[in-house]
């Protein structure tokens, strides 16, 4: 029986290769040579013509890797069903398959054993690297270095594609303002302008032009509103205004479409009471309609069936009907499409034309990936071996890691460290942790593969280095968060750490979050230093206050005591495989830090969500500072601990001479704004010069400041550079009360500085 099916498949595959007129000889020799006249559409149509309804629905089905692929075939349960579906041509894509051997084995089934031999797409969460891990995306965003971020995505694509993958579920481009939400680590922070630029850089890095098999499909996710989960609790209800949706949440997604992203992922949350997966306003009207997105939309994991507990669908069949009609093209791991869509078409509940549209979108992308030319074009064991963790990839992630570090405080120039003659105490379990810096999105990375801070510092031999753990951050098996417990009680290591600190010239404390404390499903209600670390910090401070605090974390932390008392603070996030080397190079001044915070650091969890581009309100702070009746807390300041855009350098930058080419401009005109930046420090350094505006009166109230441009400059000691920005109609446009993007006439302020708080300012007017 199997033999016959195989033969049939082979016969039909000959037909398809014959008809496709675009297939090279790798699969089999086609009698017809490649014809350039065939457009993507005609190629897709030629396949569509051969397909049954069942096979079209099959293209919309994505399964998670489900059995020991090169072992015996599964005989029962879900795995057996998936295996059977695969052989029947009822699977369009797989996710979480690791390595060329497994990818090839599955692709072989799709190509050789199904009736039409349509190849699969292989997706994976390459969030910040595949096996060699780069900094978490929030950290990369802190670099404000678009070229470096693009390069980092390119490197990740190179490694991932070498193991047979051709699709990453990244970048996450949700603008996130709530530090409690665990997934802030996966995005570019709180600002729409910066987030849009980074979205484009990452998409370009992953995808290139897709001609090379070193590039992979990108996926703009999660569409839309996911980061606005109430109370920062993952998967929670979202309730946002039209203005926030249009002005804050949508722009990075629109930028992603304009940059040619091939796929979108919808989100788990509801929007206006309708789950995003079943939301045709989002997927059909905005994305595929207004924005003309011509790739395909994949559901989030199981999100089609999640419409049942949402209270929006009564069962999986109705969920499939709603999702498909609303424009979700591919079903990730719900089985709802493959189980029900054929019947739904027959019952007239889903139009076949909509199935056709979804299948065509997916086939088109398969053609663009070159899979019909060669389904194994990502499967090369030699390349896999040579690429994984290659020196060039390691150098690339190290470069990105250095650029992601933010210097938050440096009193009395405690940093950089002297290279000799110093007794250095290194304290904190995270300093000797080779797994935590890899973060939680490290599906393919091996434990214990990051360079620890201890190892990084050991490479500098001039000083005497002593290490004491002080206290564990997490206890238990730390592979999975549910098996990990934060150490709330064990202080037995304090004594040793105190003794080591007493005897040192400088104490370096590496404290913060365990790598599994941020990421999906890892919201926190308390964003201080976890466990007993705050106490450890205070105990060490009592015996030696000459402390450099190195933070490891996947979100902004509320650390008011440290900010007040500790002389030097370095934000080192989770920096990936080369973490310890990058940190050591910054601490020793071999790399001068230039990162700037992409998210506000609050003083207190009670202030969250706290973001720089907030509204003034009717009772802003300056009106009646001595009264109760203005917007404030009675027990905490309104201001952040560290504002958006903040970050120091070992150089010193002075801003002067803010000048406008004119104070007014009209339609089609522009103003040039210039400023001089001088390095008055002793070493060369890089500074991110930031441009903000404020629209004083709007048809919808406007934020007190909005980032509208930035430029990274490098200055030698005593050097001055003039930085010029241009302001035109596009700069001041927003989604107004007229429900369209436009510039409104009126008065504006422009601000330039090295962070969102400390700026020089001037006024200008736009005349319509
Ligand atoms: C996440 C997505 C991810 C998907 C596949 C979901 O739980 O929300 O971001 O791409 O799983 O792993």
XYZ file of C-alpha atoms and ligand atoms in Angstrom:
780
model
C 0.000 0.000 0.000
C 2.744 2.404 1.051
C 4.612 1.510 -2.123
C 1.607 2.411 -4.296
C 0.997 5.686 -2.526
C 4.627 6.595 -2.950
C 4.435 5.882 -6.663
C 1.316 7.950 -7.040
C 2.957 10.761 -5.203
C 5.954 10.527 -7.417
C 3.777 10.590 -10.521
C 1.889 13.640 -9.410
C 5.079 15.296 -8.361
C 6.290 14.867 -11.934
C 3.150 16.599 -13.067
C 3.674 19.428 -10.701
C 7.298 19.942 -11.661
C 6.218 19.838 -15.256
C 3.553 22.434 -14.728
C 5.389 24.710 -12.400
C 7.966 25.661 -14.970
C 10.323 26.944 -12.393
C 11.707 23.871 -10.820
C 15.374 23.150 -11.011
C 16.903 19.751 -11.341
C 17.584 19.126 -7.652
C 14.232 17.438 -6.990
C 14.086 15.737 -10.345
C 14.906 16.689 -13.883
C 12.080 18.653 -15.393
C 11.724 18.455 -19.160
C 10.857 22.117 -19.246
C 13.469 24.743 -18.568
C 12.891 27.731 -16.323
C 10.819 30.373 -17.977
C 11.228 33.911 -16.771
C 7.803 34.889 -18.072
C 6.122 32.917 -15.326
C 5.149 35.276 -12.565
C 4.836 34.284 -8.963
C 1.065 34.409 -9.372
C 0.975 32.038 -12.327
C 3.281 29.620 -10.572
C 1.050 29.683 -7.499
C -2.039 29.244 -9.664
C -0.512 26.268 -11.440
C -0.173 24.500 -8.086
C -3.583 25.617 -6.854
C -5.201 24.039 -9.912
C -3.890 20.639 -8.882
C -5.052 20.848 -5.297
C -8.127 19.393 -3.668
C -9.925 21.404 -0.999
C -8.392 19.089 1.619
C -4.900 19.785 0.331
C -5.474 23.534 0.313
C -6.642 23.334 3.918
C -3.558 21.242 4.662
C -1.352 24.152 3.636
C -2.998 26.208 6.378
C -2.027 23.716 9.055
C 1.102 24.052 11.157
C 2.220 21.393 13.628
C 4.812 21.415 16.336
C 7.612 18.817 15.960
C 5.956 15.705 17.278
C 8.014 12.545 17.362
C 11.528 11.242 17.248
C 11.672 12.060 13.596
C 14.400 9.712 12.519
C 13.215 6.973 14.928
C 10.224 4.628 14.613
C 7.017 6.208 13.329
C 4.351 6.956 15.941
C 1.481 4.512 16.149
C -1.001 6.222 18.459
C -2.262 9.472 19.951
C -1.714 12.999 18.645
C 1.687 12.127 17.217
C 0.198 9.370 15.039
C -2.514 11.737 13.777
C 0.064 14.388 12.926
C 2.227 11.848 11.162
C -0.719 10.603 9.124
C -1.739 14.174 8.271
C 1.787 14.897 7.148
C 1.801 11.928 4.780
C -1.592 12.941 3.386
C -0.314 16.405 2.483
C -2.347 18.002 5.248
C 0.504 19.956 6.797
C 1.914 23.191 5.384
C 4.537 24.006 7.991
C 6.254 22.624 11.065
C 7.748 24.416 14.016
C 10.400 23.558 16.556
C 12.171 20.962 14.428
C 15.876 21.086 15.245
C 18.753 20.274 12.930
C 19.318 19.425 9.285
C 18.836 15.680 9.806
C 15.314 16.094 11.193
C 14.312 18.866 8.801
C 15.443 16.769 5.853
C 13.587 13.689 7.096
C 10.315 15.620 7.418
C 10.774 17.475 4.160
C 11.364 14.157 2.469
C 7.971 12.899 3.660
C 6.256 16.054 2.388
C 8.046 15.992 -0.947
C 8.150 12.281 -1.657
C 5.207 10.753 0.127
C 2.384 13.227 -0.388
C 0.296 13.362 -3.535
C 1.595 16.732 -4.695
C 4.940 16.897 -2.957
C 4.561 20.458 -1.741
C 7.487 21.333 0.541
C 7.090 22.452 4.150
C 8.230 25.690 5.743
C 10.187 25.190 8.981
C 9.593 27.804 11.664
C 11.337 28.389 14.980
C 11.555 31.081 17.639
C 14.923 32.521 16.719
C 14.299 35.445 19.041
C 17.885 36.456 19.728
C 20.004 33.848 18.103
C 19.584 30.138 17.465
C 22.367 28.294 19.279
C 24.771 31.181 19.634
C 22.758 33.683 21.613
C 22.880 37.432 21.099
C 21.574 39.947 23.654
C 17.841 39.926 24.396
C 16.037 42.240 21.959
C 15.406 44.874 24.670
C 19.159 45.009 25.234
C 19.876 45.270 21.523
C 17.386 48.137 21.376
C 19.482 49.888 24.027
C 22.274 50.151 21.474
C 20.171 52.483 19.293
C 22.501 51.187 16.603
C 20.340 50.139 13.674
C 23.209 48.745 11.622
C 24.374 46.593 14.507
C 20.830 45.361 15.172
C 20.383 44.471 11.512
C 23.690 42.635 11.550
C 22.676 40.737 14.667
C 19.499 39.501 12.938
C 21.571 38.584 9.889
C 23.877 36.480 12.046
C 20.943 34.756 13.721
C 19.464 34.017 10.296
C 22.755 32.623 9.083
C 22.996 30.189 11.972
C 19.308 29.231 11.941
C 19.223 28.684 8.195
C 22.259 26.426 8.430
C 20.245 23.953 10.526
C 17.455 23.748 7.960
C 15.149 26.497 9.260
C 13.660 29.100 6.993
C 11.281 31.066 9.202
C 11.701 32.854 12.520
C 8.844 34.035 14.708
C 10.571 37.364 15.193
C 10.773 40.289 15.545
C 8.294 40.959 18.308
C 7.408 44.571 17.655
C 4.868 45.190 20.395
C 5.458 48.570 21.988
C 5.564 47.830 25.703
C 5.203 50.245 28.567
C 4.678 47.928 31.476
C 7.822 46.546 33.085
C 5.803 43.881 34.896
C 5.118 42.163 31.575
C 7.727 39.437 31.098
C 7.897 39.886 27.354
C 9.257 43.405 27.432
C 12.596 41.605 27.022
C 11.541 40.463 23.562
C 10.729 43.877 22.134
C 12.353 47.232 21.527
C 10.834 48.998 24.516
C 8.328 51.766 24.976
C 8.826 54.087 22.035
C 7.007 53.846 18.732
C 9.553 55.725 16.643
C 12.549 53.764 17.909
C 10.500 50.553 17.823
C 9.561 51.090 14.181
C 13.150 51.707 13.126
C 14.327 48.615 14.983
C 11.497 46.522 13.522
C 12.671 47.406 10.032
C 16.336 46.766 10.852
C 15.575 43.320 12.247
C 13.304 42.365 9.346
C 15.950 43.426 6.847
C 18.555 41.464 8.764
C 16.527 38.257 8.894
C 15.077 38.344 5.416
C 17.598 40.124 3.224
C 16.072 39.612 -0.184
C 15.487 35.892 0.518
C 17.525 34.901 -2.510
C 20.307 33.610 -0.344
C 19.713 30.490 1.701
C 21.364 32.340 4.575
C 18.241 34.442 5.023
C 14.942 33.385 6.535
C 11.382 34.679 6.720
C 10.690 37.194 9.457
C 7.397 37.398 11.332
C 6.005 40.641 12.719
C 4.262 39.784 15.962
C 1.923 39.997 17.850
C -0.807 41.761 15.949
C -2.032 43.601 17.924
C -2.051 45.144 21.367
C -0.578 42.155 23.235
C 1.840 44.284 25.317
C -1.026 46.296 26.770
C -2.211 43.360 28.906
C -3.897 44.828 31.973
C -1.669 44.945 35.065
C 1.240 43.641 32.974
C -0.033 40.075 33.379
C 0.726 38.006 30.290
C -2.291 36.969 28.185
C -4.564 39.316 30.160
C -7.351 41.456 28.721
C -6.365 44.459 26.626
C -8.448 47.607 26.492
C -6.853 50.444 24.518
C -8.211 53.579 22.891
C -8.350 54.063 19.138
C -5.719 56.778 19.488
C -3.282 54.501 21.347
C -3.889 51.743 18.832
C -3.242 54.003 15.851
C -0.520 56.259 17.206
C 1.394 53.899 19.461
C 0.725 50.251 18.645
C 0.215 50.153 14.871
C 3.180 52.146 13.470
C 5.864 49.447 13.882
C 3.538 46.934 12.207
C 2.868 49.302 9.329
C 6.629 49.865 9.030
C 7.094 46.079 8.949
C 4.680 45.737 6.036
C 6.410 48.574 4.191
C 9.751 46.844 4.787
C 8.409 43.736 3.058
C 7.960 41.396 5.999
C 6.595 38.108 4.662
C 4.597 36.921 7.650
C 2.599 38.253 10.577
C 1.524 36.538 13.777
C -1.672 37.520 15.498
C -1.922 37.800 19.265
C -3.505 36.022 22.224
C -5.352 39.076 23.513
C -8.680 40.555 22.666
C -9.128 43.994 21.173
C -12.438 45.723 21.711
C -13.809 42.442 23.006
C -12.789 40.432 19.942
C -9.797 38.079 20.189
C -7.124 39.176 17.697
C -7.191 35.734 16.043
C -10.852 36.211 15.218
C -10.577 39.911 14.541
C -11.319 40.792 10.935
C -10.868 44.509 11.579
C -7.226 43.840 12.409
C -6.426 41.165 9.860
C -8.676 41.842 6.897
C -9.475 45.537 7.110
C -6.251 47.049 8.418
C -3.485 44.580 7.575
C -4.558 43.023 4.293
C -6.855 45.869 3.241
C -5.509 49.297 4.184
C -1.860 48.221 4.368
C -2.000 45.775 1.443
C 0.009 43.081 3.225
C 0.471 40.248 0.744
C 2.201 37.667 2.931
C 0.380 35.366 5.345
C -0.782 35.538 8.940
C -0.043 32.682 11.324
C -2.082 32.343 14.489
C -0.227 32.396 17.769
C 0.261 28.991 19.396
C -3.176 27.465 19.849
C -4.806 30.887 19.719
C -7.610 29.673 17.456
C -8.848 27.265 20.102
C -8.196 29.850 22.810
C -11.205 31.709 21.484
C -13.213 29.077 23.387
C -12.036 30.078 26.894
C -12.131 33.718 25.732
C -15.878 33.120 25.483
C -15.965 33.941 21.776
C -16.414 30.501 20.176
C -18.353 27.551 21.506
C -16.053 24.872 20.154
C -13.041 24.268 17.926
C -15.164 24.117 14.799
C -16.696 27.513 15.395
C -13.268 28.869 16.327
C -11.902 27.674 12.960
C -14.794 29.356 11.157
C -14.276 32.658 12.969
C -10.489 32.659 12.583
C -10.439 31.852 8.876
C -13.183 34.314 8.068
C -11.292 36.953 10.050
C -8.115 36.461 8.019
C -5.896 34.127 10.067
C -4.228 32.117 7.308
C -2.271 29.453 9.174
C -3.264 27.574 12.293
C -0.382 27.058 14.698
C -0.965 23.891 16.655
C -4.750 24.106 17.248
C -5.644 21.442 14.649
C -8.837 23.428 14.220
C -8.364 24.140 10.517
C -7.348 20.671 9.450
C -10.153 19.139 11.498
C -13.002 21.421 10.482
C -12.433 23.713 7.508
C -13.450 21.228 4.810
C -16.779 20.604 6.549
C -17.236 24.337 7.131
C -16.831 24.992 3.404
C -19.303 22.247 2.579
C -21.795 23.701 5.068
C -21.396 27.118 3.457
C -19.989 28.723 6.611
C -16.617 29.488 5.069
C -16.223 30.509 1.436
C -13.796 28.384 -0.544
C -12.421 31.586 -2.033
C -11.135 32.549 1.414
C -9.392 29.183 1.768
C -7.904 29.763 -1.690
C -6.670 33.184 -0.669
C -4.969 31.820 2.463
C -3.421 28.851 0.602
C -2.157 31.104 -2.178
C -0.490 33.434 0.310
C 1.344 30.487 1.859
C 2.326 28.938 -1.478
C 3.586 32.293 -2.686
C 5.932 32.537 0.259
C 7.119 28.975 -0.420
C 7.989 30.024 -3.954
C 9.735 33.134 -2.652
C 11.798 30.937 -0.358
C 12.841 28.884 -3.371
C 11.442 25.696 -1.847
C 9.776 24.565 -5.068
C 13.122 24.903 -6.810
C 14.888 22.986 -4.083
C 13.030 21.846 -0.951
C 16.377 20.988 0.647
C 18.082 24.289 -0.011
C 18.477 24.877 3.727
C 19.640 21.322 4.399
C 23.385 21.006 4.248
C 25.083 19.126 7.075
C 28.534 20.461 6.208
C 27.345 24.025 6.299
C 25.507 23.310 9.553
C 28.704 22.036 11.172
C 30.799 24.941 9.926
C 28.282 27.625 10.822
C 27.066 26.816 14.341
C 29.037 28.934 16.780
C 31.631 29.908 14.164
C 34.246 32.505 15.177
C 32.529 35.108 12.974
C 29.190 34.493 14.695
C 30.804 34.655 18.143
C 32.516 37.927 17.204
C 29.182 39.277 15.940
C 27.272 38.514 19.137
C 30.136 39.932 21.215
C 30.014 43.173 19.262
C 26.250 43.435 19.770
C 26.618 42.632 23.477
C 29.117 45.444 24.046
C 26.905 47.910 22.233
C 23.862 46.935 24.337
C 25.357 47.859 27.723
C 24.085 51.037 29.417
C 26.130 52.887 32.025
C 23.598 54.223 34.536
C 25.827 55.785 37.151
C 29.540 56.439 37.542
C 30.319 58.608 40.550
C 33.898 59.744 41.003
C 34.811 57.897 37.838
C 34.947 54.580 39.636
C 34.793 53.056 36.162
C 36.670 52.097 34.096
C 38.639 49.878 36.450
C 42.382 50.238 36.730
C 44.065 47.345 34.981
C 46.627 46.506 37.643
C 47.425 46.720 41.302
C 43.799 46.310 42.424
C 42.154 43.785 44.670
C 38.791 43.076 43.134
C 35.977 41.224 44.855
C 33.398 39.724 42.530
C 30.125 38.888 44.270
C 26.808 37.400 43.186
C 25.637 34.043 41.859
C 24.918 35.586 38.473
C 28.617 36.440 38.116
C 29.389 32.759 37.863
C 26.302 31.770 35.853
C 26.871 30.447 32.347
C 23.202 29.863 31.546
C 21.197 32.791 32.893
C 22.689 35.327 30.420
C 21.103 33.269 27.627
C 17.644 34.352 28.808
C 14.470 32.317 28.472
C 14.176 32.195 24.664
C 16.996 29.750 24.169
C 15.254 26.723 22.769
C 18.273 25.504 20.856
C 21.112 26.859 22.979
C 22.846 24.530 25.398
C 23.032 25.274 29.099
C 26.355 26.522 30.397
C 27.473 27.987 27.095
C 27.606 31.678 27.997
C 30.859 33.297 29.038
C 30.306 34.272 32.680
C 31.392 37.583 34.168
C 33.890 35.653 36.274
C 35.456 34.191 33.128
C 35.357 37.548 31.372
C 37.199 39.244 34.241
C 39.700 36.394 34.575
C 40.973 37.308 31.109
C 42.349 40.505 32.702
C 45.336 39.273 34.646
C 46.719 42.509 36.147
C 44.458 42.560 39.208
C 43.826 40.137 42.018
C 40.319 38.722 41.611
C 38.364 36.906 44.336
C 34.880 35.533 43.851
C 32.162 34.813 46.398
C 28.627 33.847 45.450
C 26.925 35.549 48.391
C 23.577 33.963 47.662
C 21.817 32.005 44.962
C 19.246 33.859 42.912
C 17.335 30.723 42.015
C 17.325 27.271 43.503
C 16.094 23.967 42.171
C 16.427 22.765 38.630
C 16.733 25.928 36.641
C 15.843 24.547 33.245
C 12.177 25.508 33.499
C 10.686 28.409 35.406
C 8.098 26.165 37.038
C 10.909 24.102 38.503
C 12.807 27.194 39.612
C 12.339 28.845 42.973
C 13.740 32.228 43.836
C 15.949 32.027 46.885
C 14.103 33.984 49.573
C 15.840 32.605 52.637
C 19.297 31.149 52.197
C 21.925 33.686 53.305
C 24.617 31.243 54.305
C 26.988 32.650 51.702
C 26.758 36.231 53.021
C 29.577 35.797 55.510
C 32.124 34.715 52.940
C 31.065 37.479 50.565
C 31.402 40.106 53.297
C 34.892 38.855 54.127
C 35.950 39.019 50.471
C 34.463 42.516 50.085
C 36.189 43.859 53.215
C 39.529 43.033 51.761
C 38.971 44.572 48.300
C 39.700 47.901 46.623
C 36.655 47.575 44.396
C 33.649 45.284 44.719
C 31.819 44.192 41.583
C 28.375 42.829 42.349
C 26.464 41.047 39.611
C 22.833 41.024 40.709
C 19.442 40.923 39.067
C 17.017 38.488 37.549
C 17.575 34.863 36.792
C 17.397 34.264 33.032
C 14.042 32.533 33.368
C 12.385 35.410 35.226
C 11.488 37.293 32.070
C 10.001 36.184 28.780
C 6.657 34.638 27.912
C 4.417 33.837 30.875
C 6.872 35.482 33.283
C 5.179 38.610 34.508
C 6.320 39.912 37.874
C 4.309 41.791 40.483
C 7.517 43.033 42.103
C 10.296 44.354 39.903
C 12.934 44.900 42.559
C 16.053 42.740 42.943
C 14.684 39.222 43.444
C 15.128 37.205 46.621
C 17.809 38.095 49.143
C 19.943 40.122 46.739
C 18.896 43.555 48.011
C 19.879 42.495 51.495
C 23.185 41.144 50.215
C 23.875 44.447 48.471
C 23.190 46.434 51.634
C 25.304 44.120 53.780
C 28.272 44.409 51.438
C 27.823 48.188 51.257
C 28.263 48.369 55.026
C 31.803 46.981 54.769
C 32.854 48.414 51.410
C 30.870 51.071 49.570
C 33.174 51.109 46.569
C 30.741 49.002 44.599
C 30.163 48.568 40.886
C 26.707 47.054 40.493
C 26.296 45.085 37.267
C 22.636 44.375 36.597
C 21.429 41.289 34.735
C 17.753 41.533 33.905
C 15.141 41.222 31.199
C 13.092 44.265 32.120
C 13.488 47.629 33.847
C 14.052 47.128 37.566
C 12.989 49.356 40.445
C 16.237 49.805 42.385
C 15.920 53.154 44.208
C 18.264 52.238 47.067
C 21.029 51.187 44.704
C 20.539 54.261 42.534
C 20.997 56.471 45.587
C 23.839 54.661 47.334
C 25.885 52.631 44.892
C 28.515 54.739 43.086
C 28.590 52.841 39.766
C 25.775 50.954 38.045
C 26.039 49.117 34.737
C 22.913 47.790 33.006
C 24.034 44.558 31.362
C 20.661 42.877 30.697
C 20.957 39.290 29.473
C 23.657 39.593 26.888
C 23.837 36.078 25.495
C 26.727 33.767 24.750
C 29.459 36.413 24.968
C 27.997 38.158 27.994
C 31.002 37.972 30.359
C 33.496 39.136 27.758
C 31.366 42.145 26.833
C 30.866 43.135 30.482
C 34.564 42.776 31.319
C 35.588 44.861 28.315
C 33.226 47.642 29.374
C 34.281 47.506 33.045
C 37.940 47.770 32.037
C 37.308 50.551 29.529
C 38.345 48.561 26.469
C 34.898 49.395 25.216
C 33.341 52.734 26.079
C 29.615 52.186 26.764
C 27.182 54.046 24.536
C 23.796 52.387 25.218
C 20.687 54.374 26.116
C 17.623 52.979 27.871
C 14.782 52.006 25.515
C 12.419 51.797 28.510
C 11.908 53.985 31.544
C 13.182 52.650 34.878
C 10.636 53.399 37.619
C 11.432 54.180 41.238
C 8.637 52.000 42.427
C 6.451 49.276 40.954
C 3.416 51.422 41.843
C 4.362 53.912 39.112
C 4.125 51.323 36.343
C 3.219 51.771 33.509
C 5.617 54.699 33.446
C 6.780 56.033 30.089
C 8.263 59.290 28.899
C 5.730 60.086 26.181
C 2.778 60.378 28.536
C 0.029 62.995 28.399
C 0.113 66.219 30.385
C -3.333 65.688 32.003
C -5.465 68.610 33.172
C -3.498 68.786 36.406
C 0.153 68.455 35.543
C 2.830 68.517 38.186
C 3.868 72.166 37.892
C 0.488 73.730 38.609
C 0.168 73.474 42.354
C 3.127 71.628 43.804
C 1.975 72.274 47.374
C -1.520 71.023 46.898
C -3.023 67.573 46.975
C -5.147 68.026 43.900
C -2.742 67.378 41.038
C -1.746 64.166 39.386
C 0.721 62.495 41.710
C 1.241 59.956 44.461
C 1.277 61.029 48.079
C 4.079 58.567 48.794
C 6.279 58.591 45.702
C 7.579 61.009 43.084
C 6.141 61.036 39.570
C 9.535 61.014 37.941
C 11.450 57.910 36.879
C 14.629 56.586 38.397
C 16.253 56.621 34.962
C 14.403 58.133 32.017
C 13.939 56.799 28.519
C 16.984 57.509 26.363
C 19.334 57.748 29.352
C 22.851 56.342 29.381
C 26.311 57.618 30.293
C 29.713 57.179 28.731
C 33.318 57.383 29.931
C 33.412 60.460 27.705
C 31.439 63.609 28.638
C 29.077 65.316 26.243
C 28.019 68.944 26.359
C 25.176 70.300 24.278
C 25.058 73.926 23.101
C 23.796 76.281 20.402
C 20.407 74.841 19.578
C 19.416 76.685 16.405
C 16.418 76.589 14.083
C 16.709 77.588 10.440
C 13.302 79.251 10.864
C 10.564 79.355 13.474
C 7.804 78.504 11.060
C 7.208 76.182 8.183
C 4.263 75.419 5.958
C 3.049 72.435 3.913
C 5.894 70.969 1.817
C 8.384 73.079 3.748
C 10.788 72.132 6.536
C 12.903 73.472 9.344
C 16.442 72.463 10.121
C 17.345 72.176 13.772
C 20.982 72.022 14.711
C 22.933 71.578 17.902
C 26.590 71.375 18.828
C 27.808 68.422 20.847
C 31.247 68.551 22.437
C 33.198 65.774 24.074
C 34.713 67.448 27.120
C 35.933 64.171 28.562
C 39.294 62.450 28.374
C 38.434 59.568 26.086
C 36.692 59.140 22.746
C 33.062 58.083 22.930
C 29.787 57.655 21.128
C 26.678 59.646 21.907
C 23.103 59.147 20.715
C 21.757 62.629 20.048
C 17.972 62.557 20.395
C 15.321 64.812 18.865
C 11.910 65.151 20.480
C 8.914 67.333 19.740
C 5.767 68.403 21.535
C 2.585 69.373 19.749
C 1.092 71.878 22.162
C -2.551 71.743 21.091
C -4.068 68.879 19.149
C -7.488 67.699 18.052
C -6.524 64.765 20.288
C -4.330 65.509 23.310
C -0.667 64.950 22.488
C 2.191 63.470 24.552
C 4.493 65.829 26.451
C 7.387 64.617 24.311
C 7.768 62.307 21.331
C 10.996 60.978 19.865
C 11.259 61.990 16.210
C 14.870 61.380 15.314
C 18.267 60.330 16.627
C 21.806 60.168 15.436
C 24.800 58.367 16.864
C 28.006 60.366 16.674
C 31.521 59.544 17.724
C 33.687 62.254 19.245
C 37.334 62.389 20.217
C 38.265 64.342 23.368
C 37.688 68.058 22.792
C 36.018 67.461 19.471
C 32.731 69.212 18.653
C 30.245 68.109 16.035
C 27.201 69.849 14.737
C 24.184 67.565 14.391
C 21.376 68.652 12.098
C 17.847 67.267 12.058
C 15.107 68.119 9.661
C 11.507 68.681 10.721
C 8.808 68.512 8.069
C 5.138 67.718 7.834
C 5.760 64.001 8.236
C 7.571 64.564 11.524
C 4.521 66.125 13.145
C 1.785 63.943 11.645
C -0.363 61.749 13.837
C -3.716 59.971 13.723
C -5.991 62.909 14.475
C -9.630 63.348 15.452
C -10.350 63.166 11.701
C -9.270 59.490 11.822
C -6.361 59.994 9.466
C -2.654 60.699 9.600
C -2.137 64.411 9.145
C -0.255 67.432 10.438
C -2.265 70.011 12.335
C -1.377 73.678 12.253
C -0.174 75.139 15.525
C 2.622 75.640 18.001
C 5.284 73.060 18.742
C 8.349 72.644 20.883
C 11.494 70.908 19.783
C 13.906 69.339 22.247
C 17.384 67.925 21.673
C 19.541 66.121 24.202
C 21.260 62.969 25.314
C 18.119 61.599 26.966
C 14.400 62.329 27.124
C 14.666 64.508 30.240
C 17.751 66.652 29.881
C 17.263 68.592 26.692
C 17.634 72.034 25.148
C 14.461 73.394 23.640
C 13.030 75.896 21.168
C 9.646 76.764 19.673
C 8.314 76.538 16.153
C 5.051 76.798 14.299
C 3.441 74.823 11.533
C 1.160 76.837 9.257
C -1.286 74.856 7.201
C 4.320 32.872 21.568
C 4.849 33.256 20.209
C 5.748 32.168 19.692
C 4.949 30.894 19.611
C 5.710 29.725 19.028
C 3.694 31.488 21.551
O 3.393 31.040 22.828
O 3.388 33.830 21.995
O 5.514 34.489 20.290
O 6.292 32.524 18.462
O 4.518 30.546 20.912
O 6.632 29.240 19.886
